[in-house]
Coordinates of C-alpha atoms and ligand atoms in Angstrom, one line a residue:
M74 CA 25.0 30.5 17.8
E75 CA 25.6 28.1 14.9
S76 CA 26.8 24.6 15.6
T77 CA 26.0 21.0 14.9
F78 CA 24.5 18.1 16.9
A79 CA 25.0 14.6 15.7
G80 CA 26.0 16.0 12.3
I81 CA 22.8 18.1 12.1
P82 CA 23.1 21.8 11.6
V83 CA 21.8 23.7 14.6
S84 CA 21.0 27.3 15.1
V85 CA 20.4 28.5 18.7
E86 CA 18.2 31.5 19.3
Y87 CA 18.0 33.2 22.7
K88 CA 14.6 34.6 23.4
K89 CA 12.5 35.9 26.3
T90 CA 10.8 32.5 26.8
S91 CA 10.6 30.2 29.8
R92 CA 11.1 26.9 28.0
L93 CA 13.3 25.3 25.3
S94 CA 11.7 24.4 22.0
M95 CA 12.8 23.4 18.5
T96 CA 11.7 23.1 15.0
F97 CA 13.4 22.5 11.6
D98 CA 13.4 25.2 9.0
K99 CA 12.8 24.5 5.3
G100 CA 16.5 24.1 4.7
G101 CA 16.9 21.3 7.3
T102 CA 18.5 23.4 10.0
L103 CA 17.4 22.7 13.5
I104 CA 16.3 26.0 15.1
V105 CA 16.5 25.7 18.9
T106 CA 14.8 28.5 20.8
V107 CA 16.0 28.8 24.4
P108 CA 15.5 31.2 27.4
L109 CA 18.1 34.0 27.7
R110 CA 19.5 32.4 30.8
A111 CA 20.0 28.9 29.3
T112 CA 23.5 27.5 29.5
E113 CA 25.3 25.4 27.0
S114 CA 24.7 22.2 29.1
D115 CA 21.0 23.0 29.3
I116 CA 20.9 23.1 25.5
L117 CA 22.9 19.9 25.1
R118 CA 20.7 18.0 27.6
F119 CA 17.6 19.2 25.8
L120 CA 19.0 18.0 22.5
S121 CA 20.1 14.6 23.9
D122 CA 16.7 14.1 25.5
H123 CA 15.1 14.6 22.1
R124 CA 17.6 12.7 20.0
R125 CA 15.0 10.4 18.5
W126 CA 12.6 13.2 17.6
I127 CA 15.5 15.1 16.0
R128 CA 16.6 12.1 13.9
I129 CA 13.1 11.5 12.5
H130 CA 12.3 15.1 11.8
Y131 CA 15.7 15.7 10.2
T132 CA 15.1 13.0 7.7
K133 CA 11.7 14.6 6.9
A134 CA 13.2 18.1 6.7
V135 CA 15.9 17.0 4.3
A136 CA 13.4 15.1 2.1
F137 CA 11.3 18.3 2.0
A138 CA 14.3 20.5 1.1
E139 CA 15.3 18.1 -1.7
A140 CA 11.8 17.8 -3.1
H141 CA 11.1 21.4 -2.8
E142 CA 14.3 22.5 -4.5
D143 CA 13.5 20.5 -7.6
I144 CA 9.9 21.6 -7.9
K145 CA 10.1 24.8 -10.0
V146 CA 8.9 26.3 -13.3
E147 CA 12.3 26.5 -14.8
E148 CA 13.9 24.7 -17.7
G149 CA 14.9 21.2 -16.4
G150 CA 12.9 21.6 -13.2
H151 CA 10.2 19.1 -12.2
L152 CA 6.5 19.5 -11.4
P153 CA 4.2 17.0 -9.8
Y154 CA 1.0 16.2 -11.6
L155 CA -1.4 13.3 -10.8
G156 CA 1.4 11.1 -9.5
E157 CA 3.8 11.9 -12.4
N158 CA 7.0 13.9 -12.1
L159 CA 6.9 16.1 -15.2
T160 CA 10.1 17.6 -16.6
V161 CA 9.7 21.3 -17.3
H162 CA 10.5 22.6 -20.8
I163 CA 10.0 26.3 -21.5
G164 CA 9.8 27.7 -24.9
G165 CA 6.7 26.2 -26.4
K166 CA 5.0 28.0 -29.2
T167 CA 1.5 27.7 -27.9
R168 CA -0.3 27.4 -24.6
T169 CA 0.9 25.1 -21.8
T170 CA 0.8 21.4 -22.9
K171 CA 1.6 18.1 -21.3
T172 CA 3.3 15.3 -23.2
E173 CA 4.0 11.9 -21.8
N174 CA 6.5 13.0 -19.3
E175 CA 7.1 16.7 -20.0
I176 CA 5.2 19.9 -19.4
I177 CA 5.9 22.5 -22.0
F178 CA 5.3 26.2 -21.1
P179 CA 5.3 29.1 -23.5
E180 CA 8.3 31.4 -23.4
G181 CA 8.5 33.6 -20.3
A182 CA 6.1 31.4 -18.3
G183 CA 6.5 31.3 -14.5
E184 CA 4.7 29.8 -11.5
E185 CA 1.4 31.6 -12.3
E186 CA 1.2 29.7 -15.5
Y187 CA 1.6 26.3 -13.8
I188 CA -1.1 27.3 -11.2
K189 CA -3.4 28.5 -14.0
W190 CA -2.9 25.2 -15.8
L191 CA -3.5 23.1 -12.6
K192 CA -6.7 25.0 -11.8
K193 CA -8.0 24.4 -15.3
K194 CA -7.2 20.7 -15.0
A195 CA -8.7 20.5 -11.6
K196 CA -12.0 21.9 -12.9
E197 CA -12.1 19.0 -15.5
Y198 CA -10.8 16.2 -13.3
L199 CA -12.1 16.7 -9.7
P200 CA -15.8 17.2 -10.3
A201 CA -15.9 14.2 -12.7
K202 CA -14.0 12.0 -10.2
L203 CA -16.3 13.1 -7.4
A204 CA -19.4 12.3 -9.4
L205 CA -18.0 8.9 -10.3
I206 CA -17.1 8.0 -6.7
S207 CA -20.4 9.3 -5.4
E208 CA -22.2 7.0 -7.7
S209 CA -20.0 3.9 -6.9
T210 CA -20.3 4.5 -3.2
G211 CA -23.9 5.5 -3.3
I212 CA -23.3 8.6 -1.2
P213 CA -24.9 11.7 -2.7
F214 CA -23.6 15.2 -2.4
R215 CA -25.2 18.5 -3.4
R216 CA -22.6 20.7 -5.0
T217 CA -18.9 20.7 -5.7
R218 CA -16.5 23.6 -5.4
I219 CA -12.9 23.9 -6.4
S220 CA -11.0 25.8 -3.7
G221 CA -7.4 26.9 -3.2
A222 CA -7.3 25.6 0.3
K223 CA -3.9 25.2 1.9
K224 CA -4.9 23.8 5.2
S225 CA -6.8 20.8 4.0
W226 CA -7.1 19.0 0.7
G227 CA -10.9 18.9 0.9
S228 CA -13.9 19.7 3.1
C229 CA -17.6 19.0 3.3
S230 CA -20.1 21.5 4.6
P231 CA -23.3 20.7 6.4
D232 CA -25.3 21.7 3.3
G233 CA -23.6 18.9 1.3
T234 CA -21.1 21.0 -0.6
I235 CA -17.9 19.2 -1.2
S236 CA -14.8 21.5 -1.7
L237 CA -11.7 20.1 -3.2
S238 CA -8.4 22.0 -3.5
W239 CA -6.9 22.4 -6.9
R240 CA -3.7 21.6 -5.2
L241 CA -4.8 18.0 -5.2
M242 CA -3.8 17.8 -8.8
M243 CA -0.2 17.6 -7.6
C244 CA -1.1 14.3 -5.9
P245 CA -1.4 10.7 -7.3
P246 CA -4.9 9.7 -8.3
E247 CA -5.1 7.1 -5.5
A248 CA -4.6 9.9 -2.9
I249 CA -7.2 12.1 -4.6
D250 CA -9.7 9.2 -4.5
Y251 CA -9.1 8.8 -0.8
V252 CA -9.8 12.5 -0.2
I253 CA -13.0 12.2 -2.2
V254 CA -14.2 9.1 -0.2
H255 CA -13.2 10.9 3.0
E256 CA -15.3 13.9 2.2
L257 CA -18.2 11.9 0.9
C258 CA -18.2 9.9 4.2
H259 CA -18.7 13.2 6.0
R260 CA -22.1 13.2 4.4
L261 CA -22.8 10.3 6.7
H262 CA -20.8 11.4 9.8
M263 CA -19.8 15.1 10.2
D264 CA -17.0 14.2 12.5
H265 CA -13.9 12.0 12.7
S266 CA -15.5 9.4 15.0
K267 CA -14.9 5.7 15.0
E268 CA -18.1 5.3 13.0
F269 CA -16.8 7.7 10.4
W270 CA -13.5 5.9 9.9
A271 CA -15.4 2.6 9.7
E272 CA -17.4 4.0 6.8
V273 CA -14.2 5.1 5.0
E274 CA -12.6 1.8 5.6
S275 CA -15.6 -0.2 4.3
R276 CA -15.4 1.7 1.0
M277 CA -11.6 1.9 0.8
P278 CA -9.9 -0.8 2.7
D279 CA -6.4 0.5 1.9
Y280 CA -7.2 4.1 2.9
K281 CA -4.5 4.3 5.5
K282 CA -1.7 3.9 3.0
R283 CA -3.2 6.7 0.9
K284 CA -3.7 8.9 3.9
K285 CA -0.1 8.4 4.9
W286 CA 1.1 9.6 1.5
L287 CA -0.9 12.8 1.9
D288 CA 0.4 13.4 5.4
A289 CA 4.0 12.9 4.3
N290 CA 3.5 15.2 1.3
S291 CA 1.4 17.9 2.9
F292 CA 4.2 20.4 2.0
L293 CA 2.7 20.4 -1.5
M294 CA -0.1 22.5 -0.2
D295 CA 2.4 25.3 0.8
L296 CA 4.4 25.3 -2.4
F297 CA 2.4 27.9 -4.3
E298 CA 0.3 30.9 -3.4
Ligands
LIG590 ZN1 -12.5 14.9 7.6

């Protein structure tokens, strides 16, 4: 069943389930899953009861759809890099290069080329940044590892290895610094206790703003394989 609710596209799916649930798909359509016996008024009541949730998440879903649509390795597309929004140009004569606000790929390049480039940049940028912040905060670590993690931007293992996802290169430097401070603070507290957050805050008083950016842009982690 296709319809709209308060101007929002809705798709109702009847399933063998005992309760009603909903989620937005990547295109901004509200997918409502309902039990086989649900009536139209059951569905309407469910939607009305969750009007506020729907509004908030619709705005997010649309922002995602718009941002996602534009991010592509195609002439005129855009790619995020360290807080910049680079315009894609394809047809360069040599390997991938970045100018002030453009990224120039060789002829025939696709997503894999951008990923390869990001990984190379990550290997230069992230360990250097980690070393710098480790020194300024006075928190040591043992090793650094560049990962391709999609579930978290970074992690810290009990043996002192700090892993940072190359996907961080799509984030602004301020957000990256926060992830590094966060992981370094796990060297002091291996949990997310009050004490842990107090350590983070003492080293980065405006960390909440940076964390908020990462939470709102976590879709960047799912963009590429
Ligand atoms: Zn953590």
